[in-house]
Short mmCIF file of C-alpha atoms in Angstrom, two decimals:
data_model
loop_
_atom_site.label_atom_id
_atom_site.label_comp_id
_atom_site.label_asym_id
_atom_site.label_seq_id
_atom_site.Cartn_x
_atom_site.Cartn_y
_atom_site.Cartn_z
CA MET H 1315 270.35 184.17 183.07
CA ALA H 1316 269.55 186.20 186.15
CA ASP H 1317 265.86 186.92 186.76
CA SER H 1318 266.35 190.68 186.97
CA ILE H 1319 267.55 190.91 183.37
CA VAL H 1320 264.79 191.06 180.77
CA PRO H 1321 265.61 189.59 177.32
CA VAL H 1322 265.56 192.24 174.58
CA LYS H 1323 263.14 190.19 172.45
CA GLU H 1324 260.65 190.01 175.32
CA ILE H 1325 260.90 193.77 175.83
CA GLU H 1326 260.15 194.43 172.17
CA GLU H 1327 257.13 192.10 172.26
CA LYS H 1328 255.61 193.70 175.39
CA MET H 1329 256.28 197.36 174.70
CA ASP H 1330 254.89 199.41 171.87
CA THR H 1331 257.10 202.48 172.12
CA ASP H 1332 259.48 204.23 169.79
CA LYS H 1333 263.13 203.43 170.33
CA MET H 1334 265.34 206.37 171.19
CA TRP H 1335 269.13 206.77 171.18
CA VAL H 1336 270.58 208.51 174.24
CA ILE H 1337 274.17 209.73 174.31
CA MET H 1338 275.97 209.34 177.64
CA GLY H 1339 279.27 211.22 177.50
CA PRO H 1340 281.90 212.29 176.87
CA GLN H 1341 281.16 214.74 179.71
CA HIS H 1342 278.75 212.47 181.58
CA PRO H 1343 279.76 211.94 185.25
CA PHE H 1344 279.48 208.16 185.01
CA SER H 1345 281.90 207.76 182.10
CA HIS H 1346 285.11 208.19 184.16
CA GLY H 1347 286.80 209.89 181.24
CA LEU H 1348 286.36 211.15 177.70
CA TRP H 1349 284.31 208.49 175.95
CA THR H 1350 280.75 208.17 174.70
CA LEU H 1351 278.29 205.38 175.30
CA LYS H 1352 275.28 205.56 173.00
CA VAL H 1353 272.38 203.50 174.31
CA GLN H 1354 269.15 202.69 172.49
CA LEU H 1355 266.14 202.74 174.79
CA ASP H 1356 262.74 201.16 174.50
CA GLY H 1357 261.01 202.83 177.41
CA GLU H 1358 263.56 202.50 180.19
CA PHE H 1359 265.14 199.28 178.88
CA VAL H 1360 268.39 199.19 176.91
CA THR H 1361 267.99 197.38 173.59
CA ASP H 1362 271.31 198.35 171.99
CA ALA H 1363 274.56 200.11 172.89
CA ASP H 1364 277.52 201.55 171.02
CA PRO H 1365 280.73 202.53 172.85
CA ILE H 1366 282.83 205.24 171.15
CA VAL H 1367 286.40 206.13 172.11
CA GLY H 1368 288.90 208.53 170.58
CA TYR H 1369 288.29 211.84 172.35
CA LEU H 1370 291.59 211.61 174.25
CA HIS H 1371 293.90 210.21 171.57
CA ARG H 1372 297.49 211.31 172.18
CA GLY H 1373 299.52 209.38 169.61
CA TRP H 1374 301.56 207.67 172.35
CA GLU H 1375 302.77 204.79 170.21
CA LYS H 1376 303.99 207.10 167.43
CA GLU H 1377 305.80 209.38 169.89
CA THR H 1378 307.87 206.48 171.23
CA GLU H 1379 309.51 206.05 167.82
CA ASN H 1380 311.33 209.36 168.31
CA ARG H 1381 312.71 208.67 171.79
CA THR H 1382 315.54 206.51 173.08
CA TYR H 1383 314.58 203.49 175.15
CA PRO H 1384 315.22 205.04 178.62
CA LYS H 1385 313.26 208.19 177.71
CA ILE H 1386 310.12 206.12 177.07
CA ILE H 1387 309.90 205.00 180.72
CA PRO H 1388 308.32 208.27 182.00
CA MET H 1389 305.92 208.16 179.05
CA ALA H 1390 304.76 204.68 180.05
CA ASP H 1391 303.83 206.11 183.46
CA ARG H 1392 301.28 208.33 181.75
CA LEU H 1393 299.45 205.52 179.95
CA CYS H 1394 297.35 205.07 183.08
CA TYR H 1395 298.08 207.26 186.05
CA ALA H 1396 296.13 204.97 188.40
CA ALA H 1397 298.31 201.96 187.48
CA SER H 1398 301.46 203.67 186.24
CA MET H 1399 303.89 201.20 187.81
CA THR H 1400 302.53 198.24 185.88
CA TYR H 1401 302.99 199.94 182.52
CA THR H 1402 306.59 201.01 183.19
CA HIS H 1403 307.25 197.50 184.48
CA LEU H 1404 305.73 195.98 181.35
CA TYR H 1405 307.75 198.25 179.07
CA CYS H 1406 311.03 197.46 180.86
CA MET H 1407 310.32 193.71 180.70
CA THR H 1408 309.65 193.95 176.96
CA VAL H 1409 312.97 195.69 176.31
CA GLU H 1410 314.78 193.26 178.63
CA LYS H 1411 313.37 190.35 176.64
CA ALA H 1412 314.56 191.96 173.41
CA LEU H 1413 318.01 192.36 174.99
CA GLY H 1414 317.97 188.78 176.25
CA ILE H 1415 318.95 189.68 179.82
CA ASP H 1416 317.88 188.38 183.25
CA ILE H 1417 317.70 191.08 185.90
CA PRO H 1418 318.85 190.61 189.55
CA GLU H 1419 316.57 188.63 191.87
CA LYS H 1420 316.22 191.54 194.27
CA ALA H 1421 314.90 193.80 191.50
CA LYS H 1422 312.25 191.22 190.61
CA TYR H 1423 310.87 191.11 194.14
CA ILE H 1424 310.97 194.89 194.52
CA ARG H 1425 308.98 195.15 191.29
CA ILE H 1426 306.41 192.73 192.72
CA VAL H 1427 306.03 194.87 195.83
CA ALA H 1428 305.65 198.03 193.73
CA ASP H 1429 303.14 196.33 191.38
CA GLU H 1430 300.90 195.12 194.17
CA VAL H 1431 300.94 198.49 195.93
CA CYS H 1432 299.88 199.92 192.57
CA ARG H 1433 297.15 197.28 192.22
CA ILE H 1434 295.67 198.09 195.63
CA GLN H 1435 295.64 201.86 195.10
CA SER H 1436 294.16 201.36 191.62
CA HIS H 1437 291.39 199.10 192.96
CA LEU H 1438 290.69 201.60 195.73
CA MET H 1439 290.26 204.37 193.16
CA TRP H 1440 287.85 202.09 191.29
CA LEU H 1441 285.88 201.30 194.45
CA ALA H 1442 285.71 204.99 195.33
CA ALA H 1443 284.27 205.69 191.87
CA VAL H 1444 281.73 202.89 192.31
CA GLY H 1445 280.61 204.60 195.50
CA THR H 1446 279.87 207.87 193.69
CA ASP H 1447 278.23 205.99 190.79
CA MET H 1448 275.87 204.45 193.31
CA GLY H 1449 275.27 207.74 195.13
CA ASN H 1450 277.23 206.95 198.31
CA LEU H 1451 279.85 209.59 199.08
CA THR H 1452 281.01 207.78 202.23
CA VAL H 1453 282.42 204.89 200.18
CA PHE H 1454 284.35 207.40 198.10
CA LEU H 1455 285.80 209.13 201.15
CA TRP H 1456 286.79 205.94 202.96
CA CYS H 1457 288.44 204.41 199.88
CA MET H 1458 290.37 207.56 199.03
CA ARG H 1459 291.51 207.81 202.64
CA GLU H 1460 292.99 204.30 202.48
CA ARG H 1461 294.50 204.98 199.06
CA GLU H 1462 296.52 207.85 200.50
CA PHE H 1463 298.50 205.45 202.69
CA PHE H 1464 299.60 203.50 199.62
CA LEU H 1465 300.45 206.67 197.74
CA ASP H 1466 302.64 207.56 200.73
CA LEU H 1467 304.46 204.26 200.19
CA ASN H 1468 305.02 205.26 196.56
CA VAL H 1469 306.59 208.50 197.79
CA LYS H 1470 308.87 206.67 200.22
CA LEU H 1471 310.03 204.22 197.58
CA THR H 1472 310.13 206.37 194.44
CA GLY H 1473 309.74 210.03 195.48
CA ALA H 1474 306.48 210.44 193.52
CA ARG H 1475 302.82 209.71 194.23
CA MET H 1476 301.44 208.34 190.96
CA THR H 1477 303.72 208.78 187.95
CA THR H 1478 306.66 207.16 189.69
CA ASN H 1479 309.28 206.65 186.93
CA TYR H 1480 310.69 203.83 189.08
CA PRO H 1481 311.36 200.63 187.04
CA ARG H 1482 314.45 200.68 184.86
CA ILE H 1483 315.61 198.53 181.98
CA GLY H 1484 317.76 196.08 183.94
CA GLY H 1485 316.09 196.49 187.35
CA VAL H 1486 314.76 199.38 189.42
CA ARG H 1487 315.98 202.93 189.98
CA ASN H 1488 316.86 202.56 193.66
CA ASP H 1489 316.84 200.08 196.51
CA THR H 1490 314.13 200.13 199.16
CA THR H 1491 314.63 203.02 201.55
CA GLU H 1492 315.38 202.84 205.25
CA LEU H 1493 312.38 201.65 207.30
CA PHE H 1494 310.39 200.98 204.10
CA ASP H 1495 309.91 197.33 205.09
CA ARG H 1496 308.48 198.37 208.45
CA ASP H 1497 306.22 201.04 206.96
CA ILE H 1498 304.74 198.85 204.23
CA LEU H 1499 303.97 195.98 206.62
CA ARG H 1500 302.27 198.39 209.02
CA THR H 1501 300.26 199.82 206.12
CA VAL H 1502 298.97 196.47 204.86
CA ASP H 1503 298.13 195.30 208.39
CA ARG H 1504 296.06 198.43 208.91
CA PHE H 1505 294.50 198.19 205.46
CA GLU H 1506 293.19 194.66 205.98
CA LYS H 1507 291.08 195.83 208.89
CA ALA H 1508 289.91 199.00 207.11
CA LEU H 1509 288.89 197.03 204.00
CA TRP H 1510 286.48 194.94 206.07
CA ASP H 1511 284.83 198.18 207.21
CA ILE H 1512 284.40 199.29 203.59
CA ILE H 1513 282.96 195.90 202.64
CA ALA H 1514 280.45 196.14 205.50
CA LEU H 1515 279.46 199.63 204.39
CA ILE H 1516 278.64 198.31 200.90
CA ASP H 1517 277.23 194.85 201.63
CA ASP H 1518 275.00 196.06 204.45
CA SER H 1519 273.32 198.46 202.02
CA SER H 1520 270.37 196.87 200.27
CA ILE H 1521 270.54 199.60 197.61
CA PHE H 1522 274.14 198.77 196.74
CA VAL H 1523 273.59 195.03 196.59
CA SER H 1524 270.31 195.17 194.68
CA ARG H 1525 271.89 197.37 192.00
CA MET H 1526 274.64 194.80 191.41
CA LYS H 1527 273.29 191.32 192.16
CA GLY H 1528 271.75 189.59 189.16
CA ILE H 1529 272.51 192.57 186.91
CA SER H 1530 274.51 192.39 183.67
CA TYR H 1531 275.05 188.65 183.39
CA LEU H 1532 277.86 187.39 181.14
CA SER H 1533 278.62 183.73 180.45
CA ARG H 1534 282.09 182.18 180.12
CA GLU H 1535 281.44 181.73 176.40
CA GLN H 1536 280.60 185.41 175.93
CA VAL H 1537 283.71 186.44 177.82
CA ALA H 1538 285.90 184.21 175.64
CA ASN H 1539 284.37 185.50 172.41
CA MET H 1540 284.65 189.17 173.37
CA GLY H 1541 288.19 189.02 174.81
CA LEU H 1542 287.25 190.37 178.23
CA THR H 1543 290.15 190.01 180.68
CA GLY H 1544 291.08 190.79 184.28
CA PRO H 1545 288.76 190.86 187.30
CA ALA H 1546 285.67 191.26 185.10
CA MET H 1547 286.60 188.02 183.32
CA ARG H 1548 287.29 186.10 186.53
CA GLY H 1549 283.90 187.19 187.88
CA CYS H 1550 282.36 185.20 185.02
CA GLY H 1551 284.00 181.89 185.91
CA VAL H 1552 287.20 182.06 183.83
CA ASP H 1553 290.10 180.90 186.01
CA PHE H 1554 293.06 182.71 184.44
CA ASP H 1555 295.65 185.10 185.84
CA ILE H 1556 298.91 185.88 184.04
CA ARG H 1557 300.78 186.18 187.33
CA ARG H 1558 300.08 182.50 187.99
CA ASP H 1559 299.58 180.97 184.53
CA ASP H 1560 302.35 182.80 182.64
CA PRO H 1561 304.48 184.15 185.51
CA TYR H 1562 306.99 186.97 185.18
CA ASP H 1563 309.58 188.41 187.59
CA ASN H 1564 309.34 185.62 190.20
CA TYR H 1565 305.57 185.59 190.66
CA ASP H 1566 305.92 181.81 190.37
CA LYS H 1567 307.85 181.91 193.67
CA ILE H 1568 305.00 183.68 195.49
CA ASP H 1569 302.09 181.76 197.02
CA PHE H 1570 298.71 183.40 196.36
CA GLU H 1571 295.18 182.54 195.30
CA VAL H 1572 293.37 183.70 192.16
CA PRO H 1573 289.76 184.59 193.13
CA VAL H 1574 287.15 183.27 190.68
CA LEU H 1575 283.34 183.47 190.86
CA THR H 1576 280.84 181.88 188.51
CA GLU H 1577 277.82 184.19 189.00
CA GLY H 1578 278.87 186.44 186.12
CA ASP H 1579 276.98 189.52 187.37
CA SER H 1580 278.08 192.98 188.50
CA TYR H 1581 278.24 191.89 192.14
CA ALA H 1582 280.64 189.05 191.28
CA ARG H 1583 282.91 191.46 189.43
CA TYR H 1584 282.89 193.73 192.47
CA MET H 1585 283.73 190.87 194.84
CA ILE H 1586 286.64 189.69 192.67
CA ARG H 1587 288.37 193.06 192.94
CA VAL H 1588 287.83 193.20 196.68
CA GLU H 1589 289.34 189.73 197.15
CA GLU H 1590 292.24 190.70 194.87
CA MET H 1591 293.16 193.45 197.32
CA PHE H 1592 293.37 190.89 200.14
CA GLN H 1593 295.56 188.68 197.93
CA SER H 1594 297.80 191.64 197.06
CA VAL H 1595 298.39 192.16 200.79
CA GLU H 1596 299.65 188.57 201.07
CA ILE H 1597 301.85 188.94 198.00
CA ILE H 1598 303.39 192.12 199.43
CA ARG H 1599 304.21 190.39 202.72
CA GLN H 1600 305.94 187.51 200.96
CA ALA H 1601 307.84 189.72 198.51
CA VAL H 1602 309.06 192.03 201.30
CA ALA H 1603 310.33 188.99 203.20
CA LYS H 1604 312.20 187.86 200.07
CA VAL H 1605 313.81 191.29 199.69
CA LYS H 1606 314.90 191.28 203.34
CA ALA H 1607 316.34 187.75 202.99
CA ILE H 1608 318.41 188.75 199.95
CA GLY H 1609 320.01 191.59 201.93
CA LYS H 1610 320.87 195.23 201.44
CA ASN H 1611 324.14 194.64 199.59
CA ALA H 1612 322.60 192.61 196.77
CA PRO H 1613 322.39 194.30 193.35
CA TYR H 1614 319.05 195.77 192.29
CA ARG H 1615 320.05 196.96 188.82
CA MET H 1616 322.42 195.99 186.04
CA LYS H 1617 324.03 197.84 183.17
CA VAL H 1618 322.38 197.37 179.79
CA PRO H 1619 323.42 198.38 176.26
CA SER H 1620 321.87 201.50 174.77
CA LYS H 1621 321.00 199.73 171.51
CA VAL H 1622 318.58 196.83 171.21
CA PRO H 1623 319.42 194.05 168.72
CA LYS H 1624 317.33 193.90 165.58
CA GLY H 1625 314.23 191.77 166.03
CA THR H 1626 310.90 191.56 167.85
CA ALA H 1627 309.80 190.89 171.41
CA PHE H 1628 306.56 190.97 173.35
CA MET H 1629 305.62 190.66 177.00
CA ARG H 1630 302.33 190.63 178.85
CA MET H 1631 301.37 191.13 182.46
CA GLU H 1632 298.36 191.24 184.77
CA ASP H 1633 297.37 194.88 184.98
CA PRO H 1634 294.76 195.81 187.62
CA ARG H 1635 292.24 196.05 184.76
CA GLY H 1636 293.23 192.98 182.74
CA GLU H 1637 295.84 191.73 180.30
CA SER H 1638 298.31 194.39 179.16
CA LEU H 1639 300.73 193.59 176.34
CA MET H 1640 303.56 195.39 174.58
CA TYR H 1641 305.03 194.35 171.24
CA LEU H 1642 308.41 195.80 170.32
CA VAL H 1643 310.01 195.88 166.87
CA SER H 1644 313.67 196.93 166.95
CA ASP H 1645 315.82 197.98 164.00
CA GLY H 1646 319.05 197.74 165.96
CA THR H 1647 319.25 201.39 166.97
CA ASP H 1648 318.75 203.14 170.31
CA LYS H 1649 315.11 203.88 169.45
CA PRO H 1650 312.24 201.44 168.80
CA TRP H 1651 311.07 201.09 165.21
CA ARG H 1652 307.59 200.24 166.53
CA LEU H 1653 306.07 199.82 169.98
CA LYS H 1654 302.53 198.53 170.12
CA VAL H 1655 300.44 198.57 173.32
CA ARG H 1656 297.52 196.23 173.95
CA SER H 1657 295.29 197.94 176.48
CA PRO H 1658 292.85 195.76 178.47
CA ILE H 1659 290.32 198.59 178.64
CA PHE H 1660 290.22 199.07 174.88
CA THR H 1661 288.91 195.51 174.67
CA ASN H 1662 286.85 195.58 177.86
CA VAL H 1663 284.95 198.74 176.86
CA SER H 1664 283.80 196.98 173.69
CA THR H 1665 281.88 194.52 175.86
CA SER H 1666 279.61 197.28 177.17
CA LYS H 1667 276.97 196.42 174.58
CA ALA H 1668 276.58 192.85 175.82
CA MET H 1669 276.77 194.01 179.45
CA CYS H 1670 273.95 196.55 179.07
CA MET H 1671 271.52 194.67 176.82
CA GLY H 1672 268.18 194.07 178.52
CA CYS H 1673 269.00 196.17 181.57
CA ARG H 1674 267.38 199.41 182.65
CA ILE H 1675 268.93 202.79 181.93
CA ALA H 1676 269.40 203.36 185.69
CA ASP H 1677 271.60 200.23 185.80
CA VAL H 1678 274.06 201.48 183.18
CA PRO H 1679 276.38 203.46 185.53
CA ALA H 1680 276.57 200.53 187.96
CA ILE H 1681 277.29 198.08 185.13
CA LEU H 1682 279.97 200.11 183.38
CA ALA H 1683 281.67 200.91 186.69
CA GLN H 1684 282.73 197.26 186.86
CA ILE H 1685 284.88 197.69 183.75
CA ASP H 1686 287.11 200.15 185.67
CA MET H 1687 287.80 202.41 182.71
CA CYS H 1688 290.97 204.42 182.22
CA LEU H 1689 290.79 206.31 178.97
CA GLY H 1690 294.45 207.33 178.98
CA GLU H 1691 295.56 203.80 178.12
CA THR H 1692 292.56 203.23 175.84
CA ASP H 1693 293.15 206.29 173.63
CA ARG H 1694 296.92 205.94 173.63
#
């Protein structure tokens, strides 16, 4: 265990103070949404924690039972506005599996491009939030500036910035627009250079690094027992990525690396997300080349029946925050009988107790920032 983390038992032996529960949220600036983290303090050290969600519950899963399959697509966008494309993609794949169809190759590669653009802009929003959590407004401004270029790509491809309503059951809504290939390659080339500037801004700051290195250690065994997924999991030495290990929509035809670090601290979780953005750039370049090779006249969407055969289907994918899963139960009509969503953040937030134990109260915002919370998907 890292030297900067003090075991809870040692704290209790050395300090003779009354323990006190402090409520952080749901309005606390660090919480990134409507949730509460109750922490028990012995002096300034955290000896217990209790995450509470439910302030934003919208009944999303129940609402889908009263809508036809195509009308659920815009709803999936709203599960997480920062990563809306991945949820609509996941939903469409789940229905396609229930229908037993294989969509056109061109649509698969376009979805990959859209997903990775979404991953980069989601990670940039996370990194901007980390900057404010650490008290550095410059990081926030630089990250949000770069994110705007990727939101512009969303506009060029889909006509919307965040809630894109772009994937369709059977493919995508429209082909890539004129000059989109040129624009996206220019954007990622520019972004690679800008990301190095942001990294230098963070890593050259002793305050930033000292508040993350050696803080909030998690072992591989803890990660496995708690169900932590995504970049936070890979920062603890678990080498698993659904895009590579259980590929969907032609990710198995794309060459990319899965970054893994064994340190298991907050700094490792930060570095994993940064490296993922570099890998997303490479994935975008390869997928765009595949789309260009297929040609403009190739189909990007296919007709599908309005009713889904009776039965069940589930699909999972690598969301920017971890493993997202949808489980569909169909009764043979044009509406789902049940649609269950497995949100990575719902599981990841539950690990906050283990992540905070033994740390100081001042470390809590920096620790919880690495979870990259989005309460819309958590309180669905």
